[in-house]
Tab-separated table of C-alpha atoms in Angstrom:
chain	number	residue	atom	x	y	z
A	1	MET	CA	124.854	-128.274	-191.284
A	2	THR	CA	124.769	-126.523	-187.912
A	3	ASP	CA	125.310	-123.133	-189.513
A	4	ARG	CA	122.508	-123.851	-191.953
A	5	TRP	CA	119.965	-124.561	-189.174
A	6	THR	CA	121.219	-121.535	-187.249
A	7	ARG	CA	120.519	-119.287	-190.202
A	8	ALA	CA	116.998	-120.834	-190.602
A	9	GLU	CA	116.180	-120.185	-186.967
A	10	GLU	CA	117.410	-116.636	-187.252
A	11	ARG	CA	115.221	-116.127	-190.283
A	12	TYR	CA	112.147	-117.534	-188.415
A	13	ARG	CA	112.889	-115.281	-185.419
A	14	GLN	CA	112.993	-112.214	-187.647
A	15	ASN	CA	109.648	-113.201	-189.240
A	16	ALA	CA	108.073	-113.774	-185.803
A	17	GLU	CA	109.224	-110.360	-184.639
A	18	ARG	CA	107.722	-108.735	-187.672
A	19	ARG	CA	104.436	-110.652	-187.071
A	20	TYR	CA	103.917	-110.011	-183.364
A	21	ARG	CA	105.276	-106.472	-182.860
A	22	ARG	CA	102.371	-104.338	-181.594
A	23	ASP	CA	103.865	-101.122	-182.978
A	24	ASP	CA	103.742	-102.409	-186.561
A	25	LEU	CA	99.917	-102.104	-186.884
A	26	GLU	CA	96.800	-101.219	-185.050
A	27	TRP	CA	95.449	-104.512	-183.732
A	28	SER	CA	91.802	-103.408	-183.816
A	29	GLU	CA	92.034	-103.240	-187.612
A	30	ALA	CA	93.389	-106.771	-188.087
A	31	ASP	CA	90.733	-109.110	-189.607
A	32	ASP	CA	91.625	-112.545	-188.420
A	33	TYR	CA	94.152	-112.005	-185.728
A	34	GLU	CA	93.482	-113.832	-182.512
A	35	ASP	CA	95.077	-112.117	-179.513
A	36	ASP	CA	96.415	-114.916	-177.377
A	37	THR	CA	99.643	-113.407	-176.136
A	38	THR	CA	99.316	-115.096	-172.777
A	39	VAL	CA	99.921	-118.495	-174.351
A	40	ILE	CA	103.084	-119.491	-176.081
A	41	PRO	CA	102.071	-120.014	-179.727
A	42	ARG	CA	102.466	-123.432	-181.215
A	43	TYR	CA	104.984	-123.625	-183.976
A	44	GLU	CA	103.406	-124.256	-187.367
A	45	ASP	CA	104.988	-123.861	-190.743
A	46	GLU	CA	103.397	-121.199	-192.891
A	47	ARG	CA	103.723	-120.697	-196.560
A	48	TYR	CA	104.724	-117.363	-198.034
A	49	ASP	CA	104.410	-116.275	-201.599
A	50	ASP	CA	108.143	-115.986	-202.041
A	51	GLU	CA	108.915	-119.472	-200.683
A	52	PRO	CA	108.680	-122.806	-202.459
A	53	TYR	CA	106.023	-125.319	-201.136
A	54	GLU	CA	105.893	-129.016	-201.668
A	55	GLY	CA	103.228	-131.029	-199.805
A	56	ASP	CA	102.514	-130.135	-196.184
A	57	GLU	CA	106.122	-129.502	-195.150
A	58	TYR	CA	109.326	-128.020	-196.509
A	59	ASP	CA	111.678	-130.563	-197.917
A	60	GLU	CA	114.534	-128.753	-196.267
A	61	PRO	CA	114.701	-125.587	-194.208
A	62	PRO	CA	115.466	-122.819	-196.738
A	63	LEU	CA	118.391	-120.568	-196.131
A	64	ALA	CA	117.623	-116.877	-195.994
A	65	PRO	CA	120.095	-114.767	-197.994
A	66	GLU	CA	122.386	-112.795	-195.726
A	67	PRO	CA	121.433	-109.112	-195.894
A	68	PRO	CA	124.166	-106.743	-197.097
A	69	ARG	CA	125.992	-104.834	-194.417
A	70	ARG	CA	125.238	-101.161	-194.191
A	71	SER	CA	127.342	-98.310	-192.900
A	72	ALA	CA	126.314	-96.349	-189.822
A	73	PRO	CA	124.880	-93.396	-191.819
A	74	GLN	CA	122.915	-95.803	-193.951
A	75	ARG	CA	121.467	-97.479	-190.854
A	76	ALA	CA	120.492	-94.140	-189.316
A	77	ASP	CA	118.935	-93.011	-192.559
A	78	ARG	CA	116.994	-96.346	-192.733
A	79	VAL	CA	115.639	-95.852	-189.202
A	80	GLY	CA	114.413	-92.385	-190.110
A	81	ARG	CA	112.738	-93.604	-193.234
A	82	ARG	CA	111.057	-96.446	-191.249
A	83	SER	CA	109.541	-93.935	-188.838
A	84	ALA	CA	108.263	-91.806	-191.692
A	85	GLU	CA	106.888	-94.704	-193.700
A	86	ARG	CA	105.315	-96.631	-190.808
A	87	PRO	CA	101.775	-95.240	-191.188
A	88	ALA	CA	101.750	-96.137	-194.866
A	89	ARG	CA	102.905	-99.713	-194.184
A	90	VAL	CA	100.336	-100.095	-191.458
A	91	GLY	CA	97.649	-99.181	-193.939
A	92	GLN	CA	99.035	-101.630	-196.426
A	93	ARG	CA	99.101	-104.405	-193.844
A	94	ALA	CA	95.543	-103.762	-192.695
A	95	SER	CA	94.264	-103.683	-196.256
A	96	GLY	CA	96.122	-106.807	-197.259
A	97	GLY	CA	98.461	-105.039	-199.688
A	98	LYS	CA	101.651	-106.701	-200.830
A	99	GLY	CA	105.238	-105.661	-200.628
A	100	GLY	CA	107.735	-104.923	-197.936
A	101	ARG	CA	107.770	-106.230	-194.452
A	102	GLY	CA	104.089	-105.261	-193.866
A	103	GLN	CA	102.847	-108.190	-196.034
A	104	ARG	CA	100.537	-110.613	-194.091
A	105	PRO	CA	100.733	-114.359	-194.523
A	106	LYS	CA	97.877	-116.197	-196.127
A	107	ARG	CA	95.425	-117.965	-193.798
A	108	SER	CA	96.353	-121.369	-192.506
A	109	ARG	CA	94.242	-124.434	-193.272
A	110	MET	CA	92.889	-124.318	-189.695
A	111	ALA	CA	91.539	-120.797	-190.254
A	112	SER	CA	90.045	-121.877	-193.594
A	113	ARG	CA	88.226	-124.760	-191.952
A	114	LYS	CA	86.853	-122.444	-189.287
A	115	ALA	CA	85.622	-120.030	-191.924
A	116	ALA	CA	83.967	-122.872	-193.862
A	117	GLU	CA	82.340	-124.107	-190.637
A	118	ARG	CA	80.924	-120.638	-189.951
A	119	LYS	CA	79.567	-120.470	-193.475
A	120	ARG	CA	77.984	-123.914	-193.118
A	121	ARG	CA	76.337	-122.902	-189.831
A	122	ARG	CA	74.885	-119.793	-191.441
A	123	ARG	CA	73.520	-121.892	-194.328
A	124	ASN	CA	71.928	-124.395	-191.905
A	125	LEU	CA	70.343	-121.583	-189.938
A	126	PHE	CA	68.846	-120.203	-193.138
A	127	VAL	CA	67.431	-123.643	-194.033
A	128	ILE	CA	65.919	-124.186	-190.555
A	129	ALA	CA	64.450	-120.703	-190.575
A	130	GLY	CA	62.909	-121.404	-193.971
A	131	VAL	CA	61.319	-124.640	-192.759
A	132	PHE	CA	59.854	-122.926	-189.711
A	133	ALA	CA	58.526	-120.145	-191.900
A	134	ILE	CA	56.751	-122.669	-194.150
A	135	LEU	CA	55.253	-124.475	-191.142
A	136	PHE	CA	54.102	-121.211	-189.625
A	137	VAL	CA	52.433	-120.101	-192.840
A	138	GLY	CA	50.729	-123.522	-193.127
A	139	ALA	CA	49.494	-123.411	-189.533
A	140	VAL	CA	48.132	-119.926	-189.988
A	141	GLY	CA	46.371	-121.023	-193.183
A	142	PHE	CA	44.826	-124.093	-191.524
A	143	ALA	CA	43.660	-122.089	-188.525
A	144	GLY	CA	42.125	-119.559	-190.868
A	145	TRP	CA	40.341	-122.290	-192.802
A	146	LYS	CA	38.950	-123.774	-189.578
A	147	PHE	CA	37.869	-120.364	-188.391
A	148	VAL	CA	36.051	-119.639	-191.636
A	149	GLY	CA	34.443	-123.108	-191.432
A	150	LYS	CA	33.144	-122.319	-187.954
A	151	LEU	CA	31.728	-119.044	-189.132
A	152	ASN	CA	29.914	-120.726	-192.011
A	153	GLY	CA	28.842	-123.815	-189.969
A	154	PRO	CA	28.665	-127.441	-191.194
A	155	ALA	CA	26.765	-128.327	-194.355
A	156	ASP	CA	23.029	-128.694	-193.700
A	157	PHE	CA	19.959	-129.459	-195.788
A	158	SER	CA	17.567	-126.599	-196.440
A	159	GLY	CA	14.822	-128.161	-198.556
A	160	PRO	CA	11.745	-130.205	-197.604
A	161	GLN	CA	12.174	-133.503	-195.764
A	162	GLY	CA	12.219	-136.792	-197.668
A	163	PRO	CA	10.819	-140.269	-196.940
A	164	LEU	CA	11.468	-142.072	-193.662
A	165	VAL	CA	14.785	-143.816	-193.158
A	166	ILE	CA	15.523	-146.525	-190.573
A	167	ILE	CA	18.676	-145.970	-188.516
A	168	GLN	CA	20.067	-148.156	-185.764
A	169	ILE	CA	21.524	-146.842	-182.526
A	170	LYS	CA	23.791	-149.481	-181.049
A	171	PRO	CA	24.646	-149.976	-177.377
A	172	GLY	CA	27.489	-147.646	-176.432
A	173	ASP	CA	26.982	-145.241	-179.358
A	174	THR	CA	27.979	-141.636	-178.656
A	175	ALA	CA	26.588	-138.483	-180.245
A	176	THR	CA	29.489	-138.643	-182.698
A	177	ASN	CA	28.608	-142.215	-183.716
A	178	ILE	CA	24.939	-141.359	-184.151
A	179	ALA	CA	25.808	-138.256	-186.166
A	180	GLN	CA	27.925	-140.320	-188.555
A	181	THR	CA	25.117	-142.891	-188.938
A	182	MET	CA	22.676	-140.091	-189.756
A	183	ALA	CA	25.005	-138.729	-192.417
A	184	ASP	CA	25.685	-142.179	-193.913
A	185	LYS	CA	21.941	-142.867	-194.196
A	186	GLY	CA	21.220	-139.514	-195.861
A	187	VAL	CA	19.189	-138.166	-192.959
A	188	VAL	CA	21.441	-135.093	-192.643
A	189	GLN	CA	23.848	-133.529	-195.089
A	190	SER	CA	26.805	-133.705	-192.718
A	191	SER	CA	27.564	-135.315	-189.386
A	192	GLY	CA	28.501	-131.891	-188.008
A	193	ALA	CA	24.990	-130.565	-188.653
A	194	PHE	CA	23.489	-133.291	-186.468
A	195	TYR	CA	26.233	-133.198	-183.839
A	196	GLU	CA	25.936	-129.463	-183.191
A	197	ALA	CA	22.182	-129.837	-182.624
A	198	ALA	CA	22.569	-133.033	-180.562
A	199	VAL	CA	24.993	-131.591	-178.008
A	200	ARG	CA	22.502	-128.789	-177.294
A	201	ASN	CA	19.677	-131.280	-176.628
A	202	THR	CA	19.700	-132.701	-173.102
A	203	ASN	CA	17.494	-135.632	-174.172
A	204	MET	CA	20.388	-137.184	-176.098
A	205	SER	CA	21.787	-138.633	-172.879
A	206	SER	CA	18.640	-140.758	-172.474
A	207	ILE	CA	18.412	-142.145	-176.013
A	208	GLN	CA	17.998	-145.932	-176.014
A	209	PRO	CA	19.606	-148.465	-178.364
A	210	GLY	CA	17.277	-149.675	-181.084
A	211	TYR	CA	15.814	-148.778	-184.475
A	212	TYR	CA	14.332	-145.380	-185.310
A	213	ALA	CA	12.385	-144.040	-188.275
A	214	VAL	CA	13.445	-140.461	-189.103
A	215	PRO	CA	12.815	-138.347	-192.235
A	216	SER	CA	15.625	-138.163	-194.758
A	217	HIS	CA	16.983	-134.852	-196.068
A	218	SER	CA	16.440	-133.218	-192.662
A	219	LYS	CA	18.163	-130.302	-191.026
A	220	GLY	CA	20.370	-131.282	-188.112
A	221	ALA	CA	17.994	-129.858	-185.507
A	222	GLU	CA	14.996	-131.532	-187.172
A	223	ALA	CA	16.734	-134.906	-187.152
A	224	VAL	CA	17.455	-134.647	-183.427
A	225	THR	CA	13.842	-133.725	-182.708
A	226	ALA	CA	12.593	-136.601	-184.883
A	227	LEU	CA	14.468	-139.127	-182.729
A	228	PHE	CA	12.235	-138.304	-179.771
A	229	ALA	CA	8.939	-138.258	-181.612
A	230	LYS	CA	6.211	-140.548	-180.245
A	231	ASP	CA	6.305	-142.992	-183.161
A	232	ALA	CA	10.019	-142.704	-183.945
A	233	ARG	CA	11.140	-145.950	-182.335
A	234	VAL	CA	10.268	-148.990	-184.444
A	235	GLY	CA	11.051	-152.695	-184.258
A	236	ASN	CA	10.783	-152.658	-180.471
A	237	VAL	CA	8.636	-155.522	-179.173
A	238	VAL	CA	7.631	-156.200	-175.577
A	239	ILE	CA	6.754	-159.854	-174.981
A	240	SER	CA	5.183	-160.615	-171.632
A	241	GLU	CA	6.320	-163.758	-169.832
A	242	GLY	CA	4.117	-166.767	-170.465
A	243	ARG	CA	2.827	-165.458	-173.831
A	244	GLN	CA	2.369	-167.977	-176.647
A	245	LEU	CA	3.174	-167.670	-180.345
A	246	HIS	CA	-0.442	-167.590	-181.523
A	247	ASP	CA	-3.498	-165.622	-180.506
A	248	SER	CA	-5.979	-167.198	-178.084
A	249	THR	CA	-9.416	-166.296	-176.747
A	250	ASP	CA	-10.491	-166.111	-173.130
A	251	VAL	CA	-13.464	-168.372	-172.388
A	252	ASN	CA	-15.054	-165.984	-169.904
A	253	THR	CA	-14.629	-162.623	-171.677
A	254	GLY	CA	-14.248	-163.615	-175.320
A	255	ALA	CA	-11.339	-161.164	-175.579
A	256	ARG	CA	-8.455	-161.978	-177.832
A	257	LYS	CA	-5.136	-162.409	-176.175
A	258	ASP	CA	-2.490	-161.354	-178.685
A	259	GLY	CA	0.201	-163.889	-179.350
A	260	ILE	CA	3.891	-163.207	-179.979
A	261	TYR	CA	3.443	-163.088	-183.754
A	262	ARG	CA	0.780	-160.393	-183.345
A	263	LYS	CA	3.055	-158.352	-181.097
A	264	ILE	CA	5.909	-158.571	-183.603
A	265	ALA	CA	3.637	-157.560	-186.485
A	266	ASP	CA	2.465	-154.441	-184.634
A	267	ALA	CA	6.038	-153.457	-183.749
A	268	SER	CA	7.205	-153.826	-187.350
A	269	CYS	CA	5.115	-150.934	-188.714
A	270	VAL	CA	7.022	-147.973	-190.175
A	271	GLY	CA	4.953	-144.869	-190.796
A	272	THR	CA	1.395	-144.091	-189.785
A	273	GLY	CA	-2.090	-144.453	-191.206
A	274	THR	CA	-2.467	-145.793	-194.716
A	275	ALA	CA	1.224	-145.109	-195.417
A	276	ALA	CA	2.343	-147.561	-192.723
A	277	LYS	CA	4.345	-150.573	-193.863
A	278	CYS	CA	4.063	-153.626	-191.611
A	279	VAL	CA	4.874	-157.313	-191.574
A	280	THR	CA	1.627	-159.232	-191.067
A	281	TYR	CA	0.687	-161.851	-188.501
A	282	GLU	CA	0.083	-164.372	-191.289
A	283	GLN	CA	3.503	-163.751	-192.849
A	284	LEU	CA	5.206	-164.394	-189.530
A	285	ASP	CA	3.160	-167.548	-188.912
A	286	GLN	CA	4.196	-168.873	-192.310
A	287	ALA	CA	7.854	-167.964	-191.854
A	288	GLY	CA	7.887	-169.556	-188.377
A	289	ALA	CA	7.068	-172.928	-189.896
A	290	GLY	CA	10.119	-172.831	-192.183
A	291	ASP	CA	13.613	-174.303	-191.984
A	292	PRO	CA	14.787	-174.286	-188.339
A	293	VAL	CA	18.386	-173.648	-189.375
A	294	ALA	CA	17.399	-170.583	-191.419
A	295	LEU	CA	15.376	-169.390	-188.427
A	296	GLY	CA	18.436	-169.424	-186.175
A	297	VAL	CA	17.397	-172.299	-183.894
A	298	PRO	CA	20.377	-173.045	-181.586
A	299	ALA	CA	22.229	-176.344	-181.882
A	300	TRP	CA	21.044	-177.596	-178.475
A	301	ALA	CA	17.397	-177.424	-179.654
A	302	LEU	CA	17.750	-178.182	-183.359
A	303	ASP	CA	17.062	-181.949	-183.394
A	304	ARG	CA	13.958	-181.660	-181.223
A	305	VAL	CA	12.583	-178.728	-183.211
A	306	LYS	CA	12.969	-180.645	-186.473
A	307	THR	CA	10.715	-183.401	-185.061
A	308	ALA	CA	8.071	-181.060	-183.651
A	309	PRO	CA	4.557	-182.506	-184.205
A	310	ASP	CA	3.213	-179.137	-185.397
A	311	ARG	CA	5.619	-177.101	-187.536
A	312	SER	CA	3.622	-173.913	-186.931
A	313	ARG	CA	4.469	-174.278	-183.201
A	314	GLN	CA	8.114	-175.289	-183.576
A	315	LEU	CA	9.430	-171.898	-182.394
A	316	GLU	CA	7.346	-171.929	-179.220
A	317	GLY	CA	9.490	-170.987	-176.249
A	318	LEU	CA	12.476	-170.063	-178.439
A	319	ILE	CA	11.448	-166.384	-178.444
A	320	ALA	CA	11.937	-165.260	-174.860
A	321	GLY	CA	9.810	-162.920	-172.822
A	322	GLY	CA	11.105	-159.394	-172.358
A	323	THR	CA	11.926	-156.391	-174.550
A	324	MET	CA	13.798	-156.922	-177.818
A	325	ASP	CA	14.689	-154.935	-180.925
A	326	PHE	CA	14.632	-156.042	-184.553
A	327	ASP	CA	15.063	-154.401	-187.938
A	328	PRO	CA	11.510	-153.732	-189.187
A	329	THR	CA	12.679	-153.476	-192.801
A	330	ALA	CA	13.873	-157.115	-192.772
A	331	SER	CA	11.894	-160.055	-194.153
A	332	PRO	CA	9.568	-162.009	-191.810
A	333	LEU	CA	12.060	-164.885	-191.686
A	334	ASP	CA	14.975	-162.577	-190.856
A	335	ILE	CA	12.944	-160.817	-188.170
A	336	LEU	CA	12.227	-164.143	-186.476
A	337	LYS	CA	15.864	-165.161	-186.825
A	338	GLN	CA	16.986	-161.973	-185.059
A	339	LEU	CA	14.629	-162.646	-182.147
A	340	VAL	CA	15.414	-166.375	-181.856
A	341	THR	CA	19.162	-165.668	-181.892
A	342	ALA	CA	18.887	-162.948	-179.235
A	343	SER	CA	16.705	-165.209	-177.047
A	344	ALA	CA	19.147	-168.111	-177.306
A	345	ARG	CA	21.969	-165.860	-176.088
A	346	SER	CA	19.810	-164.784	-173.152
A	347	TYR	CA	18.979	-168.370	-172.189
A	348	GLU	CA	22.562	-169.529	-172.478
A	349	ALA	CA	23.726	-166.647	-170.301
A	350	SER	CA	21.478	-167.922	-167.508
A	351	GLY	CA	23.345	-171.251	-167.407
A	352	LEU	CA	20.924	-173.355	-169.462
A	353	GLN	CA	23.581	-175.547	-171.019
A	354	GLN	CA	25.070	-176.473	-167.630
A	355	SER	CA	21.737	-177.050	-165.830
A	356	GLY	CA	21.690	-180.825	-166.304
A	357	ALA	CA	23.848	-181.337	-163.226
A	358	ALA	CA	21.087	-179.925	-161.019
A	359	ASN	CA	17.919	-181.133	-162.726
A	360	GLY	CA	19.022	-184.112	-164.834
A	361	LEU	CA	17.476	-182.625	-168.012
A	362	SER	CA	18.814	-181.655	-171.435
A	363	PRO	CA	18.891	-177.914	-172.286
A	364	TYR	CA	15.793	-178.178	-174.495
A	365	ASP	CA	13.860	-180.180	-171.849
A	366	THR	CA	14.879	-177.584	-169.269
A	367	LEU	CA	13.362	-174.924	-171.565
A	368	ILE	CA	10.135	-176.946	-171.851
A	369	ALA	CA	9.908	-177.408	-168.075
A	370	ALA	CA	10.597	-173.689	-167.516
A	371	SER	CA	7.656	-172.836	-169.768
A	372	LEU	CA	5.429	-174.979	-167.521
A	373	VAL	CA	6.766	-173.230	-164.426
A	374	GLU	CA	5.983	-169.881	-166.050
A	375	ARG	CA	2.341	-170.832	-166.685
A	376	GLU	CA	1.752	-172.569	-163.352
A	377	ALA	CA	3.394	-170.447	-160.645
A	378	LEU	CA	4.060	-166.961	-159.366
A	379	PRO	CA	7.723	-165.920	-159.023
A	380	GLN	CA	7.888	-166.689	-155.302
A	381	ASP	CA	6.771	-170.321	-155.887
A	382	MET	CA	8.695	-171.073	-159.102
A	383	SER	CA	11.596	-172.985	-157.559
A	384	LYS	CA	9.176	-175.269	-155.649
A	385	VAL	CA	7.111	-175.979	-158.781
A	386	ALA	CA	10.367	-176.793	-160.568
A	387	ARG	CA	11.176	-179.312	-157.850
A	388	VAL	CA	7.710	-180.938	-158.240
A	389	ILE	CA	8.416	-181.389	-161.978
A	390	VAL	CA	11.812	-182.982	-161.332
A	391	ASN	CA	10.407	-185.272	-158.616
A	392	ARG	CA	7.491	-186.457	-160.748
A	393	LEU	CA	9.662	-187.110	-163.789
A	394	ALA	CA	12.031	-189.131	-161.632
A	395	ALA	CA	9.060	-191.146	-160.264
A	396	LYS	CA	7.620	-191.692	-163.800
A	397	GLN	CA	4.471	-189.950	-162.635
A	398	LYS	CA	2.206	-187.854	-164.876
A	399	LEU	CA	2.599	-184.135	-164.394
A	400	GLU	CA	-1.131	-183.425	-164.871
A	401	PHE	CA	-0.808	-179.661	-165.474
A	402	ASP	CA	-3.928	-177.818	-166.711
A	403	SER	CA	-1.696	-175.425	-168.624
A	404	THR	CA	-0.654	-178.254	-170.959
A	405	VAL	CA	-4.309	-179.021	-171.656
A	406	ASN	CA	-5.105	-175.384	-172.466
A	407	TYR	CA	-2.126	-175.028	-174.822
A	408	SER	CA	-3.805	-176.730	-177.770
A	409	LEU	CA	-7.244	-175.185	-177.157
A	410	ALA	CA	-8.496	-172.148	-179.061
A	411	GLN	CA	-10.281	-170.925	-175.922
A	412	THR	CA	-8.448	-171.055	-172.607
A	413	GLU	CA	-9.164	-170.693	-168.885
A	414	VAL	CA	-7.583	-171.716	-165.579
A	415	ALA	CA	-9.917	-174.658	-165.116
A	416	THR	CA	-10.265	-177.443	-167.673
A	417	THR	CA	-13.014	-179.953	-168.326
A	418	ASP	CA	-12.794	-183.699	-168.007
A	419	ALA	CA	-13.212	-183.950	-171.781
A	420	ASP	CA	-10.348	-181.588	-172.427
A	421	ARG	CA	-8.095	-183.436	-170.032
A	422	ALA	CA	-8.889	-186.720	-171.732
A	423	LYS	CA	-7.815	-185.544	-175.188
A	424	GLN	CA	-4.623	-187.088	-176.533
A	425	THR	CA	-2.284	-184.301	-177.720
A	426	PRO	CA	1.510	-183.984	-177.855
A	427	TRP	CA	1.222	-181.503	-174.962
A	428	ASN	CA	-1.503	-182.877	-172.627
A	429	THR	CA	0.321	-184.120	-169.507
A	430	TYR	CA	-2.916	-185.645	-168.179
A	431	ALA	CA	-2.852	-188.109	-171.054
A	432	MET	CA	0.858	-189.055	-170.985
A	433	VAL	CA	3.931	-189.393	-168.825
A	434	GLY	CA	6.763	-186.947	-169.257
A	435	LEU	CA	7.171	-183.459	-170.669
A	436	PRO	CA	5.212	-181.949	-173.577
A	437	ALA	CA	6.701	-182.164	-177.084
A	438	THR	CA	7.620	-178.456	-177.117
A	439	PRO	CA	7.529	-175.524	-174.706
A	440	ILE	CA	4.047	-174.080	-174.186
A	441	SER	CA	4.991	-170.404	-173.675
A	442	ALA	CA	7.815	-167.893	-173.491
A	443	PRO	CA	9.470	-168.434	-170.101
A	444	SER	CA	10.896	-165.579	-168.103
A	445	LEU	CA	14.466	-165.623	-166.836
A	446	ASP	CA	13.083	-166.175	-163.336
A	447	ALA	CA	11.394	-169.381	-164.522
A	448	MET	CA	14.584	-170.438	-166.320
A	449	ARG	CA	16.703	-169.964	-163.201
A	450	ALA	CA	14.161	-171.800	-161.056
A	451	MET	CA	14.192	-174.786	-163.408
A	452	GLU	CA	17.952	-174.775	-163.690
A	453	ASN	CA	18.313	-174.875	-159.885
A	454	PRO	CA	15.127	-176.283	-158.295
A	455	ALA	CA	14.586	-175.797	-154.580
A	456	PRO	CA	15.312	-178.913	-152.522
A	457	GLY	CA	12.189	-180.689	-151.227
A	458	PRO	CA	10.062	-183.869	-151.421
A	459	TRP	CA	6.957	-182.257	-152.980
A	460	LEU	CA	4.930	-184.126	-155.576
A	461	TYR	CA	1.735	-182.033	-155.624
A	462	PHE	CA	0.692	-178.397	-155.609
A	463	VAL	CA	-2.477	-176.415	-156.249
A	464	THR	CA	-3.385	-172.732	-156.260
A	465	VAL	CA	-6.236	-172.302	-153.792
A	466	ASP	CA	-7.432	-168.694	-154.347
A	467	LYS	CA	-7.427	-165.863	-156.858
A	468	GLN	CA	-4.620	-164.141	-154.982
A	469	GLY	CA	-2.276	-166.936	-156.105
A	470	THR	CA	-1.771	-168.758	-152.839
A	471	THR	CA	-0.187	-172.135	-153.694
A	472	LEU	CA	0.025	-175.146	-151.366
A	473	PHE	CA	2.651	-177.908	-151.757
A	474	THR	CA	2.662	-181.429	-150.379
A	475	GLU	CA	4.083	-184.884	-150.922
A	476	ASP	CA	0.935	-186.601	-149.597
A	477	TYR	CA	-1.845	-187.244	-152.106
A	478	ARG	CA	-4.652	-187.136	-149.501
A	479	GLU	CA	-3.500	-183.725	-148.333
A	480	HIS	CA	-3.430	-182.669	-151.942
A	481	LEU	CA	-7.092	-183.664	-152.362
A	482	ARG	CA	-7.996	-181.510	-149.345
A	483	ASN	CA	-6.119	-178.598	-150.938
A	484	ILE	CA	-8.060	-179.066	-154.176
A	485	GLU	CA	-11.303	-178.778	-152.212
A	486	LYS	CA	-10.114	-175.444	-150.833
A	487	ALA	CA	-9.549	-174.289	-154.388
A	488	ARG	CA	-13.078	-175.282	-155.422
A	489	GLN	CA	-14.565	-173.427	-152.480
A	490	SER	CA	-12.725	-170.254	-153.474
A	491	GLY	CA	-14.223	-170.459	-156.981
A	492	ILE	CA	-10.904	-170.464	-158.742
A	493	LEU	CA	-11.680	-173.783	-160.421
A	494	ASP	CA	-15.089	-172.746	-161.760
A	495	SER	CA	-15.375	-173.282	-165.522
A	496	GLY	CA	-16.828	-170.797	-167.942
A	497	ARG	CA	-17.765	-173.403	-170.510
């Protein structure tokens, strides 16, 4: 057995010498040879064409046949032939030819795996390059499309303008939001047409929320210009503090004082001249006498409103003073509902529902009292007048306010007659104890705050003593009578009847 392994090792040594001798071939022409002569090579079995192979290893080390012995002349002749034939064998080895000792072994499995890995890397690189090429072509195409779009500009109408359209600009809307609204409503053909014109107009930064009437089928620049036209804004009503729902007439001048319904009717008009479309005063008056729930009356006022002695006055005080917007294309009932709902939010924000702790009144009674404060006092005296109301109610004393007498009269003035003060009405505080049945005007937020937090004080009486609005307060009735005389002397209490 020892001789057998000795012969196998000798055979392997001879093969290794043939494989690593540098004079057998030119190393620069070898395809897959890796020059690592500084490291002792690891022993690995290799398969040759002339050797049997079973599995990954030889079953038994094969014995190489012992070469025949040659004589000295034969050996010399063989050496000579080797020198002469060497170039030819080198060529055969480099070209992978077979035969003789120049035959190269087939690649090992390690070399095959490396070759497959290189091939796989090349394939992956081709795939990645293809993907990037597709993305690049797509990006170039998209950029070209955008560039052509910029050259052509956004779609825009070119024909004559159409009928007026109502658009709403909401709080916080940007030029982009407004442009989209214009396109959705058919004012412009595309949002881009409006936007490009809007960003060049410096007035856009001052546009106010609200409703606007603009012509449909307009060019972008025309639509922007139409927003700032004199009559463009519609559905915008300004209600002065202390104004009542219905019109009244001044005793001294005979002039009509427009009520809230009249103001709303004027603000509802869309268009000009005979083409104008408006909600009428009469339509609003009729709608205001309808179902309180449908009119948006808040829960804290609903029960009292349902029992109002005059249904045409049931919304008195529930439309606040100030500036408000409504959709002029809505029905009269819906217009009133928009205004009542917005007013209720404003009142509630002032602390109306929590005011009972300071004044001992319900939210609706606080609203009624605030309407009296609005009609009786200037802003600087409102909190004192509010305290007079609270003190008199607590003492079960009549309020005796001339404003409550005037409320039910067709003709009004500061002074009232004895006959007027003697009339029994649901609002005349000369003829009853307590608050009127409903508010008598639209209170301002200043009047609301004054009634919600009255100034501390013992006052029970007050009177305005001149036309400049000077008001004197007292808790003594005799002093109050002297103050009334001052008012008469100034002429403020003179009657025009």
